[in-house]
PDB file of C-alpha atoms in Angstrom:
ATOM      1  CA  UNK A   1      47.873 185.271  64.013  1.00 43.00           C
ATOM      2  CA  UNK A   2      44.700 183.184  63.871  1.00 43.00           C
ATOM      3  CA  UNK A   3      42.394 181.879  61.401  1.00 47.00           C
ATOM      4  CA  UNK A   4      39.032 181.379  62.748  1.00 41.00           C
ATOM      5  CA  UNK A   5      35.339 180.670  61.369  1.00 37.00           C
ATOM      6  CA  UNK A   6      32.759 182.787  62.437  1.00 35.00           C
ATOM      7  CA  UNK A   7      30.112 180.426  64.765  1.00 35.00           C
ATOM      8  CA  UNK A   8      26.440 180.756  65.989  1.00 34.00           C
ATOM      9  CA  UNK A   9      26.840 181.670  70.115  1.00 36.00           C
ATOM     10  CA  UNK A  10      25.667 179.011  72.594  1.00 38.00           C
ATOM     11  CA  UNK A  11      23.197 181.673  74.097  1.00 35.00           C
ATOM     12  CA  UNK A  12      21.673 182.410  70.755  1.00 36.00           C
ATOM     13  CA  UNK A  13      21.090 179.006  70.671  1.00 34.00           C
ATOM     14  CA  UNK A  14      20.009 178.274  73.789  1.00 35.00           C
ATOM     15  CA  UNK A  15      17.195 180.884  73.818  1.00 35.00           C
ATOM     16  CA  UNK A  16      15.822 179.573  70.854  1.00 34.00           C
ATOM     17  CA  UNK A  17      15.704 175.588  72.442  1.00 38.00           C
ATOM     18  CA  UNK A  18      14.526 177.513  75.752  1.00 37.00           C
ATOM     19  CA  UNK A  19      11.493 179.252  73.936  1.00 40.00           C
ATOM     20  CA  UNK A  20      11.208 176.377  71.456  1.00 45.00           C
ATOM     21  CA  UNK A  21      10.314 174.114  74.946  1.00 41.00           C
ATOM     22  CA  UNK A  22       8.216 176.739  76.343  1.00 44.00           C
ATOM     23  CA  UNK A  23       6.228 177.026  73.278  1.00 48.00           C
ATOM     24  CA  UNK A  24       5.841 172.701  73.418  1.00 48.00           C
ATOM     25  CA  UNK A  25       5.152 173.265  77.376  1.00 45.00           C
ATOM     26  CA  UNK A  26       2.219 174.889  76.306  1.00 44.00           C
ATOM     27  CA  UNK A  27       0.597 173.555  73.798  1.00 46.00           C
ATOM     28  CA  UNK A  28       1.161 170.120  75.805  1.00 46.00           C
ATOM     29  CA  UNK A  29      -1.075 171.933  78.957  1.00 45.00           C
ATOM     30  CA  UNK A  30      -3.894 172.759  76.417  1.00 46.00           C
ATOM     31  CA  UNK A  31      -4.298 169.261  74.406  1.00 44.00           C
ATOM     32  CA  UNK A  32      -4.111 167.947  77.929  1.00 46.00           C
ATOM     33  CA  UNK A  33      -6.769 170.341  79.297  1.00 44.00           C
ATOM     34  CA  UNK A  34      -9.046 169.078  76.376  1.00 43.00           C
ATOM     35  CA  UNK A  35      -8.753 165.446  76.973  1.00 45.00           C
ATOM     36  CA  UNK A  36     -10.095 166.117  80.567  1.00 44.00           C
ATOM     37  CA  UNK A  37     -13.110 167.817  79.562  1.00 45.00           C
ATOM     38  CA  UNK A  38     -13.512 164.527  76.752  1.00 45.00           C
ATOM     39  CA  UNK A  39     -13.130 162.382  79.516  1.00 48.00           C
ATOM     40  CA  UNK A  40      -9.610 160.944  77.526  1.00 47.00           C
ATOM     41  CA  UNK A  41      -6.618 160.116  80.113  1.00 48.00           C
ATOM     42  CA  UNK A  42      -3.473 162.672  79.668  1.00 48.00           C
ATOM     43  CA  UNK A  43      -1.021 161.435  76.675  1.00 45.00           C
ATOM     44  CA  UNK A  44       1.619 159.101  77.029  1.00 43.00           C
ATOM     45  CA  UNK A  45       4.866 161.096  77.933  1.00 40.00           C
ATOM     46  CA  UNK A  46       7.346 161.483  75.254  1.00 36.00           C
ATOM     47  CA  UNK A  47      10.609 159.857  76.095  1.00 37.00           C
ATOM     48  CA  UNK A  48      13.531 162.424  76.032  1.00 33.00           C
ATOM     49  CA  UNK A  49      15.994 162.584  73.353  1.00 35.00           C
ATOM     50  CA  UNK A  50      19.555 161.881  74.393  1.00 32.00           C
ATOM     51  CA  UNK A  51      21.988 163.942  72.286  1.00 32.00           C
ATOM     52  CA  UNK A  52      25.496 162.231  72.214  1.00 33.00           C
ATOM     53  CA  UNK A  53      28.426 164.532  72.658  1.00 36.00           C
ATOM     54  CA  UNK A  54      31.351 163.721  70.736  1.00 41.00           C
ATOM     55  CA  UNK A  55      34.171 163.318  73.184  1.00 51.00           C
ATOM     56  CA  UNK A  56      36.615 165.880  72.649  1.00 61.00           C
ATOM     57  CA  UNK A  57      40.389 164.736  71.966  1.00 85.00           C
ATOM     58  CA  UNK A  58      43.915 165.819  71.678  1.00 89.00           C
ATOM     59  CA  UNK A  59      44.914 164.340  68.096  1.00 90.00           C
ATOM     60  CA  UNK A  60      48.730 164.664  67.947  1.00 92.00           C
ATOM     61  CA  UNK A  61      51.883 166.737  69.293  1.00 95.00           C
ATOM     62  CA  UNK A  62      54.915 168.268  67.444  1.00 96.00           C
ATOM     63  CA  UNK A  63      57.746 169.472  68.868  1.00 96.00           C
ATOM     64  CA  UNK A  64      60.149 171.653  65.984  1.00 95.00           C
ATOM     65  CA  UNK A  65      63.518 173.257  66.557  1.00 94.00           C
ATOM     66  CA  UNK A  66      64.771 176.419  66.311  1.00 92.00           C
ATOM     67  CA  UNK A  67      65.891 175.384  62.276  1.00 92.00           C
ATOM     68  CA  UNK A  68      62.544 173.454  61.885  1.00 92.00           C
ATOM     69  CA  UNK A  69      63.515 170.220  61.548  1.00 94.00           C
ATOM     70  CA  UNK A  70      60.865 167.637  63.821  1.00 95.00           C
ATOM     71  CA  UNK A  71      62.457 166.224  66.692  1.00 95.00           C
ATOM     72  CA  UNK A  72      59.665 164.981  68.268  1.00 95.00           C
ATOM     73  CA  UNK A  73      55.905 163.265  67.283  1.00 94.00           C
ATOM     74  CA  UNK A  74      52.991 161.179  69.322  1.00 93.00           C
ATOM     75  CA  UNK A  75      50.000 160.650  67.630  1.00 88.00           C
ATOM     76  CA  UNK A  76      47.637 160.535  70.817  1.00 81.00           C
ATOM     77  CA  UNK A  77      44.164 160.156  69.168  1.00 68.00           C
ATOM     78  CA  UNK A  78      43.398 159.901  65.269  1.00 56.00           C
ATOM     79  CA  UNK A  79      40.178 159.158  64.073  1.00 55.00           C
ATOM     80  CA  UNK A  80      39.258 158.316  61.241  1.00 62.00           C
ATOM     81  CA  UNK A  81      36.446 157.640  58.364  1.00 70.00           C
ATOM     82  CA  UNK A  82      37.118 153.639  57.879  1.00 80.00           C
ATOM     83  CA  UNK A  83      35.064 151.279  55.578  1.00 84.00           C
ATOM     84  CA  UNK A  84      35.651 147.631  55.828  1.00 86.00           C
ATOM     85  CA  UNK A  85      33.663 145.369  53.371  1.00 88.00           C
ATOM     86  CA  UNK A  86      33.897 141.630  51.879  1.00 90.00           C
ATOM     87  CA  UNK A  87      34.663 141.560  47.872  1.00 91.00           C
ATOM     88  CA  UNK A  88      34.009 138.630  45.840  1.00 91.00           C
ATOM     89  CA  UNK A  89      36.209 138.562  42.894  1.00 91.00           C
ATOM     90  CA  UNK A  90      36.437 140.241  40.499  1.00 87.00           C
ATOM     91  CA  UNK A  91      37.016 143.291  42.682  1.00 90.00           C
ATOM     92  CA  UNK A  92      34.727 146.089  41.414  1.00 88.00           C
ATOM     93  CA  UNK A  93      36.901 149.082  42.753  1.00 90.00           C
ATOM     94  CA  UNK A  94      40.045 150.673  40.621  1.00 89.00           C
ATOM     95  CA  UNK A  95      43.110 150.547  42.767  1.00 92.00           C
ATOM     96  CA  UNK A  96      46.561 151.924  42.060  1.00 91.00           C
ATOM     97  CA  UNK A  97      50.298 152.433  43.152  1.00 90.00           C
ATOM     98  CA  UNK A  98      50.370 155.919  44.851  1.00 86.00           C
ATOM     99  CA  UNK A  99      53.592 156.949  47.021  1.00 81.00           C
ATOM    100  CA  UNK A 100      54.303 153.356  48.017  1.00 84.00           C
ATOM    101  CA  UNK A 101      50.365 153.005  48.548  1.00 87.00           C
ATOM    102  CA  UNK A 102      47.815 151.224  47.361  1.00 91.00           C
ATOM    103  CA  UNK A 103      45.050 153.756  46.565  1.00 91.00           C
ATOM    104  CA  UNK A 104      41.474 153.970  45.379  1.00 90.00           C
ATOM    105  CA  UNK A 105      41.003 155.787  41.847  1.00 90.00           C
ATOM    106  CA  UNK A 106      37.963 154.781  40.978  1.00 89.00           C
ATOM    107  CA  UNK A 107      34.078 153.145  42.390  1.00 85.00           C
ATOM    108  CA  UNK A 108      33.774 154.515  45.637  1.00 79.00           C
ATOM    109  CA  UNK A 109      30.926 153.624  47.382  1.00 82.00           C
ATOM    110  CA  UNK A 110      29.680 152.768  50.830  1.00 82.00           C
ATOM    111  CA  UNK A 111      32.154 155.134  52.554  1.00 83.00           C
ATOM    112  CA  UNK A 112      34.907 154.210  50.607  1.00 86.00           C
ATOM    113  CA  UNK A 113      36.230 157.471  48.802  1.00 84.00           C
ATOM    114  CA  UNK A 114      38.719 157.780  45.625  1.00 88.00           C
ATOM    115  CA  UNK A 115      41.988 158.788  47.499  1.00 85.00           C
ATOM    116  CA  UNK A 116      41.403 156.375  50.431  1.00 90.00           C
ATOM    117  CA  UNK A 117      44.305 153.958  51.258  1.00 90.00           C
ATOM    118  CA  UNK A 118      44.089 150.017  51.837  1.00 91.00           C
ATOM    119  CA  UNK A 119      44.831 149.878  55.482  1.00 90.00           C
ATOM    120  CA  UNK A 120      44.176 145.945  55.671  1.00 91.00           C
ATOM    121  CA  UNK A 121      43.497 142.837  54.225  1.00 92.00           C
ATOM    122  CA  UNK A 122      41.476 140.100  56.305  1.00 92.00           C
ATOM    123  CA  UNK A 123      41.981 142.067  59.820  1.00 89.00           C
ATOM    124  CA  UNK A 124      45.888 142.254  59.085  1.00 89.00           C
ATOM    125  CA  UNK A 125      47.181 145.820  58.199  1.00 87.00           C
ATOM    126  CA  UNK A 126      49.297 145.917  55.675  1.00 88.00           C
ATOM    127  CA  UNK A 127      52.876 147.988  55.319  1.00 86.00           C
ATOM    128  CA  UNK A 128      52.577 150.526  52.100  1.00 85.00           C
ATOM    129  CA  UNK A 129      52.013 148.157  49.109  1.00 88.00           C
ATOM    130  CA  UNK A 130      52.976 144.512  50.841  1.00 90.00           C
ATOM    131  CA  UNK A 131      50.591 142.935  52.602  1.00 90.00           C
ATOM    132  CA  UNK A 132      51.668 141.419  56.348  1.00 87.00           C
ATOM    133  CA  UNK A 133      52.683 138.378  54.408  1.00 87.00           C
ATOM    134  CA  UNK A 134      55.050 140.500  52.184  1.00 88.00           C
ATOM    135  CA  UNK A 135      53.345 139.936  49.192  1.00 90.00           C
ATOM    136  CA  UNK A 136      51.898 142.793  47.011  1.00 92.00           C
ATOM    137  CA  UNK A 137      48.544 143.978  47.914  1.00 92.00           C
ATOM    138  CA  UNK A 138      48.112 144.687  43.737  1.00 92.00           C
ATOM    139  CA  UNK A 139      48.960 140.826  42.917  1.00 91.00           C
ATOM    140  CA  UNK A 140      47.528 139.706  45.966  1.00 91.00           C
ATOM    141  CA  UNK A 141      44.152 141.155  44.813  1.00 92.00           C
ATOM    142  CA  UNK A 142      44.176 139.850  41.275  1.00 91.00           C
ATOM    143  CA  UNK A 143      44.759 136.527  42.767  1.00 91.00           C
ATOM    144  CA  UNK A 144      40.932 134.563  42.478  1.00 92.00           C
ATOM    145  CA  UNK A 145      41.915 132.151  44.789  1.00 93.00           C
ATOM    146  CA  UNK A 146      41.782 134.725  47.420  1.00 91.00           C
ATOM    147  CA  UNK A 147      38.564 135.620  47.251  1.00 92.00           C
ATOM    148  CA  UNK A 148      36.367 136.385  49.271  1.00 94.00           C
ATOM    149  CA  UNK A 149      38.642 138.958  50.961  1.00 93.00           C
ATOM    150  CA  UNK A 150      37.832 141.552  53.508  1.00 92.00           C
ATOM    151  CA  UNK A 151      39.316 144.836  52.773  1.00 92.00           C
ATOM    152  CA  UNK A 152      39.317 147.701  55.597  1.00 91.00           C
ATOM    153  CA  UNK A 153      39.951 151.364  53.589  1.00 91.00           C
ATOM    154  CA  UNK A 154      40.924 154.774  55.105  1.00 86.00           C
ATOM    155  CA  UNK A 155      42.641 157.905  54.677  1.00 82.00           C
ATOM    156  CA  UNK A 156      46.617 157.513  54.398  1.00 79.00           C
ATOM    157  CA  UNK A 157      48.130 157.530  57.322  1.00 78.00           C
ATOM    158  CA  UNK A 158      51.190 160.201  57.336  1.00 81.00           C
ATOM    159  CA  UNK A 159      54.673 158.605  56.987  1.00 81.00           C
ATOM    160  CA  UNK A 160      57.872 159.847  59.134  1.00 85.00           C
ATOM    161  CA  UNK A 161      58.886 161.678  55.850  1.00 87.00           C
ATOM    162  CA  UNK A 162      56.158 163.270  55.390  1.00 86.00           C
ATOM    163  CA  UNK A 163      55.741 164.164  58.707  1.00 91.00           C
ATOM    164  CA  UNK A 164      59.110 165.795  58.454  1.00 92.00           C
ATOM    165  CA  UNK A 165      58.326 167.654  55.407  1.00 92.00           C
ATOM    166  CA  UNK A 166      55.071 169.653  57.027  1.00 92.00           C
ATOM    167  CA  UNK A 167      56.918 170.375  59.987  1.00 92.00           C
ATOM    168  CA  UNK A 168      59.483 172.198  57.993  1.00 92.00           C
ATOM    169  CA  UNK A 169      56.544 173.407  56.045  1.00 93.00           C
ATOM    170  CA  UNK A 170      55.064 174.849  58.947  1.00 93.00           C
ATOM    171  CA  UNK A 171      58.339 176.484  60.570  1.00 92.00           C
ATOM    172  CA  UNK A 172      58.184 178.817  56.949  1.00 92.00           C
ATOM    173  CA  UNK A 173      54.777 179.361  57.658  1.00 91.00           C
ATOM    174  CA  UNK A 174      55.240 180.564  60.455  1.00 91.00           C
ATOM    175  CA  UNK A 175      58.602 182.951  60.010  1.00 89.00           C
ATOM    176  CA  UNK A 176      56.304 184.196  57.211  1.00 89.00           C
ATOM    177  CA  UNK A 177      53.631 185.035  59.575  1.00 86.00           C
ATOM    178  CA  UNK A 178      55.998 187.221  61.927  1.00 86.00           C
ATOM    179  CA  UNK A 179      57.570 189.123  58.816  1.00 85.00           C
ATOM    180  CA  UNK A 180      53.918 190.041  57.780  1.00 85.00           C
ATOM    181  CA  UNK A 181      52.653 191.226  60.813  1.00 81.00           C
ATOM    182  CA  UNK A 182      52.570 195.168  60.836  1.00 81.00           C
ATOM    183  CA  UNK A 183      53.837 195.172  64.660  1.00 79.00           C
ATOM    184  CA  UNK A 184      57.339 194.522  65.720  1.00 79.00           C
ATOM    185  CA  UNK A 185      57.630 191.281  67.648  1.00 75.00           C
ATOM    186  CA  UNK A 186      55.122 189.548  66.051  1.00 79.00           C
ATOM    187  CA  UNK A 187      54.782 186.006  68.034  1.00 79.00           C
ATOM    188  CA  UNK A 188      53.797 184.594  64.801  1.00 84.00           C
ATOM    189  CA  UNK A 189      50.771 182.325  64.529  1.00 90.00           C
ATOM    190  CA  UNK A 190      49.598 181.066  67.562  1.00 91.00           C
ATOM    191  CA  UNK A 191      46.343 178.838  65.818  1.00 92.00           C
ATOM    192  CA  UNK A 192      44.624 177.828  62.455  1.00 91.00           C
ATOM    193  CA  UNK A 193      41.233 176.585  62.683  1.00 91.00           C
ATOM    194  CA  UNK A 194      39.604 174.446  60.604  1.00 89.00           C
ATOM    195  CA  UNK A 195      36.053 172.391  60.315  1.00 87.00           C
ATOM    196  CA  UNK A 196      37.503 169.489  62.158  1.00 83.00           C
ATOM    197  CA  UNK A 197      40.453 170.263  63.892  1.00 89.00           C
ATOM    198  CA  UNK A 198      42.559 173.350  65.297  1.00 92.00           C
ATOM    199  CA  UNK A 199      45.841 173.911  65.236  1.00 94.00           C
ATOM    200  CA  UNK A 200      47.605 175.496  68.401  1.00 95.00           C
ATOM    201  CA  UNK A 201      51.802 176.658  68.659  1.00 95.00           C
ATOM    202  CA  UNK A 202      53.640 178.145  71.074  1.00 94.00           C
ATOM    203  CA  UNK A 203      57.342 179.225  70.614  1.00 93.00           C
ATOM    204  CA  UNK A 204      60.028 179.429  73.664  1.00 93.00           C
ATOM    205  CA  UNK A 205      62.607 182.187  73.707  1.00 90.00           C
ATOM    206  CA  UNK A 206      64.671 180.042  71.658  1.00 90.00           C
ATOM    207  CA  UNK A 207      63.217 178.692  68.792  1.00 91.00           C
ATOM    208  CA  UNK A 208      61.314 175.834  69.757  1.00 94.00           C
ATOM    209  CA  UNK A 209      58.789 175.355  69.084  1.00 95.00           C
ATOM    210  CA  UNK A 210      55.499 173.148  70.544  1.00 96.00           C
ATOM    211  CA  UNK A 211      52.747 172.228  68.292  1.00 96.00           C
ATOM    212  CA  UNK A 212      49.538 170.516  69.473  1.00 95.00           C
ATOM    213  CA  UNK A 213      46.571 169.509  67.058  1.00 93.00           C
ATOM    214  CA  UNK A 214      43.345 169.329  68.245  1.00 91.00           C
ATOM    215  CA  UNK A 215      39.497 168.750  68.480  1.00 89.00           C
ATOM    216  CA  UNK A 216      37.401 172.137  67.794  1.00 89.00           C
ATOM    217  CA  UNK A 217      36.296 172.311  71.365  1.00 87.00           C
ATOM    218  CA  UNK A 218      38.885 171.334  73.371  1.00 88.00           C
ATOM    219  CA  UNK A 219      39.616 173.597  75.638  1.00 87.00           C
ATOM    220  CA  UNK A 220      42.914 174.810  77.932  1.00 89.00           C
ATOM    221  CA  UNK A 221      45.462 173.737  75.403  1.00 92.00           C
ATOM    222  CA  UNK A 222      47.351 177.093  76.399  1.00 92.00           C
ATOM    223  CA  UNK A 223      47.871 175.326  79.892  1.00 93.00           C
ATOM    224  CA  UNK A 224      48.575 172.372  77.945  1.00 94.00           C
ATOM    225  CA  UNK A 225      51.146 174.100  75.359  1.00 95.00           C
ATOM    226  CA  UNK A 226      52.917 175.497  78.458  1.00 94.00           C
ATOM    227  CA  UNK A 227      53.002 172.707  80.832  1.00 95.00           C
ATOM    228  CA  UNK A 228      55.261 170.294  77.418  1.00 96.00           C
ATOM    229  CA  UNK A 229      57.404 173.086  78.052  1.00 96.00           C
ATOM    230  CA  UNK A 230      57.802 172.323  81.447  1.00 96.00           C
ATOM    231  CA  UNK A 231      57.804 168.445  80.948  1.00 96.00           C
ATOM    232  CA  UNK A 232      60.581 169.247  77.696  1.00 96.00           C
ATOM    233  CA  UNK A 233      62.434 171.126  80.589  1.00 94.00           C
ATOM    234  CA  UNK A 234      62.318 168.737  83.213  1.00 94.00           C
ATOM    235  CA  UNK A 235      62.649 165.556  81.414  1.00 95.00           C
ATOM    236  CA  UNK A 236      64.561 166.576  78.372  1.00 93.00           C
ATOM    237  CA  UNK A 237      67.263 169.186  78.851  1.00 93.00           C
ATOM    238  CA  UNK A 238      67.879 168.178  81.980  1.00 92.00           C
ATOM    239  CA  UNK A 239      68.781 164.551  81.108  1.00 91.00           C
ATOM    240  CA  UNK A 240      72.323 164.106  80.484  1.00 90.00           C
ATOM    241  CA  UNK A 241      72.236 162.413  77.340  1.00 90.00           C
ATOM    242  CA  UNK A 242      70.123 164.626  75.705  1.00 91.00           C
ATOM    243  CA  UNK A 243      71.558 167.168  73.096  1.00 89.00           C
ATOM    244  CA  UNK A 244      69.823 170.045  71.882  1.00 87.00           C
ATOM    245  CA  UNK A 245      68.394 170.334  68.708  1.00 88.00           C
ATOM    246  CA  UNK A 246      68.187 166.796  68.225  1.00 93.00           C
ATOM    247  CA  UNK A 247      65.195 164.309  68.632  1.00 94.00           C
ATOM    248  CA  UNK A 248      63.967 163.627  71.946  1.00 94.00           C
ATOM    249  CA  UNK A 249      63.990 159.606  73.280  1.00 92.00           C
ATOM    250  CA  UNK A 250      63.738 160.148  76.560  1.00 92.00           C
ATOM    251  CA  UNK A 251      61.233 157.875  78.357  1.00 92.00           C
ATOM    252  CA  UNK A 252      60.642 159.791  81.524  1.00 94.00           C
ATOM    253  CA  UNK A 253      59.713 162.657  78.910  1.00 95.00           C
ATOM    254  CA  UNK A 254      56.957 160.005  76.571  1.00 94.00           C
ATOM    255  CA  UNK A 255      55.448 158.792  80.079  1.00 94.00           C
ATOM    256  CA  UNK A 256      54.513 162.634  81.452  1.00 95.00           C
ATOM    257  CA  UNK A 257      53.615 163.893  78.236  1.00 95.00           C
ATOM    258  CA  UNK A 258      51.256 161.388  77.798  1.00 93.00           C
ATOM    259  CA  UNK A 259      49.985 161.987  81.096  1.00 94.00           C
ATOM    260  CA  UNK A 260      49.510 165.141  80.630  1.00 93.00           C
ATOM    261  CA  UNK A 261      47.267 164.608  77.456  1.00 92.00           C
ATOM    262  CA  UNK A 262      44.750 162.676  79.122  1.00 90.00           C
ATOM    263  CA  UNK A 263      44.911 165.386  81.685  1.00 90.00           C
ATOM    264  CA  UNK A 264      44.175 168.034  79.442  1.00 89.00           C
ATOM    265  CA  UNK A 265      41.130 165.684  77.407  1.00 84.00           C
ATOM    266  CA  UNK A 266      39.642 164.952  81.257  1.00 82.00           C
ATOM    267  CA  UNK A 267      40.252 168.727  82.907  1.00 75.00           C
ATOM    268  CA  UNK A 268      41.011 170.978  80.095  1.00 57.00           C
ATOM    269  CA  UNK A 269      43.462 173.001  82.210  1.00 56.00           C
ATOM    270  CA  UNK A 270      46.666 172.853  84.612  1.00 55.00           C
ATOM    271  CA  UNK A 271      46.584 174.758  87.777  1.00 51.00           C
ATOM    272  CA  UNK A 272      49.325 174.970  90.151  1.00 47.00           C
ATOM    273  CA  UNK A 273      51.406 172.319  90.434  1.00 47.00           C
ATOM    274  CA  UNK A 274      49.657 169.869  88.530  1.00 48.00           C
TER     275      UNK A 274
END
């Protein structure tokens, strides 16, 4: 089961840059055909516009058992809208004590939203509502002789307990998904798409199951989704002190699986042996 947002094709839009040029192509041959018979030199040549391409990335991997509990996370790439600026006191923004986080409730501006988190004070992240000196970031802030102070602000990043909670959240999902599908054997969802990100699983014969998040575009994350099975395989079950069901810290098993990520961001697929 997927969920997926209906797109303009790249040959739709292709034909319309390719007649778009043509059209440019000649209306540049006629203006220059006139300045010959004026006498004028041909006009300057426009310089080309680059287009940067957002490079595509592999944001995170799960890995969820058979009962759904996590027993494995990396956070390979996670970007992220982040707004730094220098306050002078007093501090013209609303914070207040969300979840063990220091949150913005009110005066966004600049690119800093109500909802974003303080992620650091001065260049030094801070740890939930302590700053890296251990004092809170709340008294820290009403404090006058601090200022001026640099404040960098961001979305929250995900603790291990949360992280925990939407991977059990998702295993539901997705036993929900098979039990709705009108076909018998239903593999349940394979990807939810979104604006920013997509969402890809894939579930072994027994249970497990491998989730990988990322960009739009990315492509070959089927390959990728297959060959963490064979790097769980290899470097997991097959290590000795390993014990199923329970979370993976196995070295051998962080060092390929990272390997393969960049792998999959460079190539986009696995062939053969690779």
């Amino acid at each position: 089961m997927a969920l997926r947002n209906s797109t303009l094709s790249g040959p739709a839009i292709a034909r319309t840059e390719c007649a778009g040029a043509a059209g440019g192509a000649r209306r540049g041959r006629r203006a220059g055909s006139r300045d010959r018979d004026s006498g004028a030199g041909p006009p300057p040549k426009a310089e080309p516009r680059v287009r940067a391409a957002a490079a595509m990335a592999i944001f995170s991997v799960y890995v969820v058992n058979k009962a759904g509990g996590l027993i494995y996370q990396l956070d390979s790439y996670a970007p992220r809208a982040e707004a730094e600026k220098t306050f002078s006191y007093p501090l013209d923004l609303l914070l207040k004590l969300h979840d063990e986080r220091v949150l913005v409730a009110f005066g966004q501006r600049d690119g800093i939203r109500v909802g974003h988190a303080v992620l650091a004070i001065n260049g030094a992240d801070v740890n939930g509502k302590y700053t890296a000196d251990g004092k809170e970031v709340l008294e820290y802030l009403g404090n006058p002789a601090n200022y001026p102070v640099s404040i960098r602000f961001g979305r929250p990043r995900l603790t291990s307990n949360e992280k925990l909670m939407l991977a059990s959240m998702f295993h539901s999902l997705f036993a929900i998904g098979s039990q709705l599908s009108p076909e018998q054997g239903s593999s349940g969802i394979e990807m939810l798409e979104t604006d920013t990100f997509k969402l890809h699983c894939f579930q072994t014969l027994t249970g497990i199951k491998f989730v990988v998040l990322a960009d739009p575009r990315q492509a070959g994350i089927d390959s990728l989704l297959r060959k963490i099975y064979e790097i769980y395989s290899d470097f997991a079950l097959k290590n000795p002190f390993y014990s199923l069901e329970m979370p993976i810290r196995c070295e051998l098993f962080d060092q390929n699986l990272k390997l393969a990520l960049e792998v999959a961001e460079k190539a986009g697929t696995f062939g053969p042996g690779s």
